[in-house]
Tab-separated table of C-alpha atoms in Angstrom:
chain	number	residue	atom	x	y	z
A	261	MET	CA	103.196	71.261	156.468
A	262	PRO	CA	104.391	74.195	158.670
A	263	GLN	CA	104.191	77.691	157.201
A	264	LYS	CA	107.411	78.955	155.651
A	265	LEU	CA	109.341	81.536	157.656
A	266	SER	CA	110.252	84.970	156.305
A	267	PRO	CA	113.355	87.071	156.990
A	268	ASN	CA	112.907	89.987	159.375
A	269	ALA	CA	112.086	93.508	158.211
A	270	ALA	CA	115.797	94.417	158.043
A	271	SER	CA	116.545	91.639	155.565
A	272	HIS	CA	115.951	90.784	151.935
A	273	ILE	CA	117.310	87.462	150.664
A	274	THR	CA	117.114	86.679	146.950
A	275	LYS	CA	118.095	82.989	147.049
A	276	VAL	CA	118.410	80.442	149.862
A	277	ILE	CA	120.560	77.391	149.075
A	278	GLY	CA	121.092	74.410	151.378
A	279	VAL	CA	124.331	72.425	151.322
A	280	VAL	CA	123.703	68.833	152.414
A	281	SER	CA	125.313	65.407	152.599
A	282	GLY	CA	123.839	61.995	153.262
A	283	LYS	CA	126.712	61.182	155.641
A	284	GLY	CA	129.488	62.874	157.583
A	285	GLY	CA	133.145	63.149	156.678
A	286	VAL	CA	132.758	64.315	153.090
A	287	GLY	CA	133.814	67.929	153.635
A	288	LYS	CA	130.405	69.535	153.303
A	289	THR	CA	131.381	72.544	155.407
A	290	SER	CA	134.492	73.237	153.330
A	291	VAL	CA	132.350	73.060	150.173
A	292	THR	CA	129.917	75.555	151.731
A	293	CYS	CA	132.818	77.885	152.520
A	294	LEU	CA	134.256	77.627	149.012
A	295	LEU	CA	130.876	78.210	147.352
A	296	ALA	CA	130.303	81.279	149.524
A	297	SER	CA	133.793	82.599	148.784
A	298	GLU	CA	133.479	82.173	145.016
A	299	LEU	CA	130.026	83.786	144.950
A	300	ASN	CA	131.441	86.674	146.973
A	301	LYS	CA	134.417	87.049	144.607
A	302	ALA	CA	131.920	87.204	141.744
A	303	GLY	CA	130.397	90.303	143.310
A	304	LYS	CA	127.438	88.704	145.079
A	305	SER	CA	126.419	89.543	148.634
A	306	VAL	CA	126.545	86.295	150.612
A	307	GLY	CA	125.580	85.015	154.031
A	308	ILE	CA	126.072	81.620	155.682
A	309	MET	CA	123.777	80.075	158.273
A	310	ASP	CA	125.703	77.428	160.214
A	311	ALA	CA	122.864	74.960	160.795
A	312	ASP	CA	125.221	72.342	162.235
A	313	VAL	CA	124.232	73.705	165.638
A	314	THR	CA	126.010	71.125	167.795
A	315	GLY	CA	129.141	70.917	165.612
A	316	PRO	CA	129.613	74.438	164.234
A	317	SER	CA	132.790	75.219	162.315
A	318	ILE	CA	131.969	77.959	159.795
A	319	PRO	CA	133.261	80.875	161.958
A	320	LYS	CA	136.641	79.174	162.399
A	321	ALA	CA	137.071	78.775	158.650
A	322	PHE	CA	136.466	82.496	158.046
A	323	GLY	CA	138.251	83.822	161.117
A	324	VAL	CA	135.012	85.320	162.454
A	325	LYS	CA	134.765	85.713	166.224
A	326	GLY	CA	132.039	86.691	168.680
A	327	PRO	CA	130.452	88.025	170.688
A	328	LEU	CA	127.614	89.076	168.422
A	329	THR	CA	125.667	92.294	168.865
A	330	ALA	CA	121.956	92.980	168.523
A	331	ASP	CA	119.609	95.888	167.960
A	332	ALA	CA	115.871	96.431	168.052
A	333	MET	CA	115.446	94.578	164.747
A	334	GLY	CA	117.370	91.446	165.666
A	335	LEU	CA	120.776	89.796	165.924
A	336	ASN	CA	123.666	91.154	163.859
A	337	PRO	CA	125.709	88.425	162.118
A	338	GLY	CA	129.479	88.197	162.216
A	339	VAL	CA	131.257	89.399	159.082
A	340	SER	CA	134.354	87.910	157.429
A	341	GLU	CA	137.252	89.909	156.069
A	342	SER	CA	135.726	89.974	152.581
A	343	GLY	CA	132.202	90.750	153.783
A	344	ILE	CA	130.530	87.341	154.048
A	345	LYS	CA	127.939	87.380	156.834
A	346	VAL	CA	127.926	84.438	159.253
A	347	ILE	CA	125.579	83.238	161.976
A	348	SER	CA	126.562	80.270	164.146
A	349	THR	CA	126.144	79.005	167.686
A	350	ASN	CA	129.926	79.269	168.081
A	351	LEU	CA	129.609	83.058	167.847
A	352	MET	CA	127.246	82.966	170.826
A	353	LEU	CA	129.397	80.888	173.186
A	354	PRO	CA	131.919	82.260	175.725
A	355	GLN	CA	134.457	79.671	174.488
A	356	GLU	CA	134.605	78.229	170.987
A	357	ASP	CA	135.325	74.706	172.289
A	358	MET	CA	132.308	74.677	174.622
A	359	ALA	CA	130.000	71.740	173.925
A	360	VAL	CA	126.476	72.379	172.650
A	361	ALA	CA	124.322	69.532	173.999
A	362	TRP	CA	120.782	70.494	173.041
A	363	ARG	CA	117.822	68.277	172.308
A	364	GLY	CA	116.144	68.202	168.902
A	365	PRO	CA	113.309	70.697	169.543
A	366	VAL	CA	115.755	73.313	170.845
A	367	VAL	CA	118.054	72.837	167.857
A	368	SER	CA	115.119	73.099	165.444
A	369	GLY	CA	113.940	76.259	167.184
A	370	ILE	CA	117.260	78.037	166.868
A	371	ILE	CA	117.401	77.208	163.147
A	372	GLY	CA	114.212	79.240	162.666
A	373	GLN	CA	115.640	82.089	164.756
A	374	PHE	CA	118.844	82.109	162.714
A	375	PHE	CA	116.724	82.712	159.622
A	376	ASN	CA	114.101	85.209	160.758
A	377	GLU	CA	115.678	86.976	163.754
A	378	VAL	CA	119.032	87.867	162.195
A	379	ASN	CA	119.672	91.166	160.427
A	380	TRP	CA	120.908	89.698	157.149
A	381	GLY	CA	120.423	92.929	155.207
A	382	ASP	CA	120.335	92.579	151.416
A	383	LEU	CA	121.730	89.205	150.348
A	384	ASP	CA	121.957	87.690	146.899
A	385	TYR	CA	122.583	84.286	148.494
A	386	LEU	CA	122.116	82.728	151.907
A	387	LEU	CA	123.872	79.355	152.106
A	388	ILE	CA	122.766	76.967	154.836
A	389	ASP	CA	125.444	74.531	155.997
A	390	MET	CA	123.474	71.490	157.198
A	391	PRO	CA	124.594	68.812	159.639
A	392	PRO	CA	125.258	65.436	157.992
A	393	GLY	CA	122.500	62.914	157.419
A	394	THR	CA	118.738	63.265	157.179
A	395	SER	CA	117.873	64.334	160.717
A	396	ASP	CA	115.642	66.860	162.512
A	397	VAL	CA	117.574	69.890	161.261
A	398	LEU	CA	117.256	68.882	157.615
A	399	LEU	CA	113.514	68.366	158.018
A	400	THR	CA	113.166	71.702	159.817
A	401	VAL	CA	115.020	73.549	157.058
A	402	PHE	CA	113.102	71.784	154.279
A	403	GLN	CA	109.743	72.456	155.941
A	404	GLN	CA	110.178	75.954	157.387
A	405	ILE	CA	112.725	77.828	155.277
A	406	PRO	CA	111.936	78.893	151.680
A	407	LEU	CA	114.730	77.026	149.910
A	408	ASP	CA	115.485	77.671	146.258
A	409	GLY	CA	117.309	74.351	146.129
A	410	ILE	CA	120.143	72.290	147.564
A	411	VAL	CA	123.682	71.318	146.636
A	412	THR	CA	124.592	67.810	147.778
A	413	VAL	CA	128.159	66.817	148.649
A	414	SER	CA	129.743	63.373	148.381
A	415	ALA	CA	133.133	61.653	148.335
A	416	PRO	CA	134.321	59.073	145.755
A	417	GLN	CA	133.524	55.817	147.537
A	418	GLU	CA	131.544	52.829	146.336
A	419	LEU	CA	128.531	53.751	148.440
A	420	VAL	CA	128.374	57.272	146.970
A	421	ALA	CA	125.243	56.582	144.929
A	422	MET	CA	123.371	55.345	147.991
A	423	ILE	CA	124.484	58.310	150.120
A	424	VAL	CA	123.616	60.851	147.444
A	425	GLY	CA	120.314	59.081	146.913
A	426	LYS	CA	119.256	59.486	150.548
A	427	ALA	CA	119.549	63.282	150.414
A	428	VAL	CA	118.147	63.550	146.890
A	429	ASN	CA	115.121	61.347	147.578
A	430	LEU	CA	114.271	63.247	150.751
A	431	ALA	CA	114.547	66.526	148.847
A	432	HIS	CA	112.202	65.207	146.161
A	433	ASP	CA	109.751	64.020	148.830
A	434	MET	CA	109.779	67.536	150.308
A	435	ASN	CA	109.475	69.267	146.901
A	436	VAL	CA	112.953	70.795	147.138
A	437	ASP	CA	115.028	71.144	143.964
A	438	VAL	CA	118.454	69.476	143.783
A	439	LEU	CA	120.672	71.910	141.891
A	440	ALA	CA	124.112	70.318	141.914
A	441	LEU	CA	126.420	67.598	143.192
A	442	VAL	CA	129.957	68.325	144.390
A	443	GLU	CA	132.258	65.327	144.682
A	444	ASN	CA	134.828	66.372	147.255
A	445	MET	CA	138.302	64.842	147.785
A	446	ALA	CA	137.991	63.302	144.324
A	447	TYR	CA	141.747	63.063	143.756
A	448	PHE	CA	145.173	64.126	144.993
A	449	LYS	CA	147.448	65.893	142.515
A	450	CYS	CA	151.123	65.128	143.034
A	451	ASP	CA	153.361	68.197	143.231
A	452	GLN	CA	156.285	66.351	141.654
A	453	CYS	CA	154.703	64.408	138.794
A	454	ASP	CA	151.511	66.440	138.275
A	455	THR	CA	149.548	63.161	138.207
A	456	LYS	CA	146.093	62.765	139.715
A	457	HIS	CA	145.930	59.946	142.261
A	458	TYR	CA	142.479	58.647	143.206
A	459	ILE	CA	142.984	57.910	146.901
A	460	PHE	CA	139.371	56.927	147.615
A	461	GLY	CA	138.769	55.169	144.314
A	462	THR	CA	137.578	56.282	140.914
A	463	PRO	CA	135.210	59.292	141.141
A	464	GLN	CA	131.583	58.284	140.741
A	465	GLY	CA	129.887	61.637	141.065
A	466	SER	CA	129.213	62.002	137.355
A	467	GLU	CA	127.319	58.692	137.270
A	468	ALA	CA	125.412	59.599	140.439
A	469	ALA	CA	124.453	62.987	138.979
A	470	GLN	CA	123.121	61.275	135.866
A	471	ARG	CA	121.302	58.605	137.864
A	472	TYR	CA	119.475	61.151	140.007
A	473	ASP	CA	119.041	63.737	137.250
A	474	ILE	CA	121.136	66.378	139.031
A	475	PRO	CA	121.746	69.301	136.630
A	476	ALA	CA	125.322	70.225	137.584
A	477	TYR	CA	128.349	68.303	138.812
A	478	ALA	CA	131.803	69.375	140.006
A	479	THR	CA	134.848	67.778	141.607
A	480	LEU	CA	137.229	69.178	144.191
A	481	PRO	CA	140.694	67.776	144.955
A	482	MET	CA	142.083	66.503	148.216
A	483	ASP	CA	144.220	69.575	148.849
A	484	PRO	CA	146.125	70.049	152.147
A	485	SER	CA	146.093	73.802	151.604
A	486	ILE	CA	142.316	73.853	152.151
A	487	ALA	CA	142.738	72.425	155.654
A	488	ALA	CA	145.590	74.836	156.360
A	489	LEU	CA	143.524	77.849	155.275
A	490	VAL	CA	140.531	76.692	157.346
A	491	ASP	CA	142.741	76.336	160.420
A	492	ALA	CA	144.113	79.838	159.808
A	493	GLY	CA	140.630	81.326	159.297
A	494	GLU	CA	141.552	82.278	155.731
A	495	ILE	CA	139.447	79.961	153.555
A	496	GLU	CA	138.510	82.950	151.366
A	497	ARG	CA	142.040	82.895	149.928
A	498	TYR	CA	141.532	79.516	148.228
A	499	ASP	CA	140.815	79.627	144.503
A	500	ALA	CA	138.065	77.166	143.556
A	501	ALA	CA	136.520	79.273	140.795
A	502	GLU	CA	137.324	76.922	137.914
A	503	ALA	CA	136.444	73.725	139.778
A	504	LEU	CA	133.097	75.048	141.008
A	505	ARG	CA	132.141	76.904	137.838
A	506	PRO	CA	129.433	74.381	136.773
A	507	VAL	CA	127.822	74.559	140.203
A	508	ILE	CA	128.021	78.339	140.551
A	509	ALA	CA	126.318	78.664	137.171
A	510	THR	CA	123.244	76.813	138.460
A	511	LEU	CA	122.781	78.845	141.658
């Protein structure tokens, strides 16, 4: 097992939390953004490492732009309007739509640099937004970065238990704690009738959390305003405090 990395001398990070999903398309990045925003609103100092190196989208959601600066200690992260620190390959590219076509070893290497060569300062929480699936990046993070646990993200489909299980079982194999499950896009609430419509089927996150002994569980709606705020770089304006309360309490 590789030795765990440490932050640089300019940084002190109290807790490192990974946000993972067993498959793509479940809104893991939006959940990462909302968790970071709610922690920040609660008075915590928060950073986000965008570990989806070839498909980065965190800076767009927060309206953070490059280029980044550096000093003798390391690379300075971008900072959102409310003070959330962000590191991402998209802040290092001359154009945000430029493709990042790097092989696995290069991607794994930059993940380590994002952790120990960035001037994070004093953080209560560093959230790591993982790429989907159980690939090289997930293994690199689990093996090299001192995680305090992970939050897994799913959507309410029949295969949810299997998808959650993939991430949970890998975490258990790597001795990483699973802190919470967020079931995203669980329902759509009609503006006219105030009724919850289960577009993707009946939510199954509660059963999956019980099956895999996950301590906390939360649901998020399918809300068009989330997409609109992400596109505008204003995700911090969304209020998910009540929905994410059980998860925030475990972090």
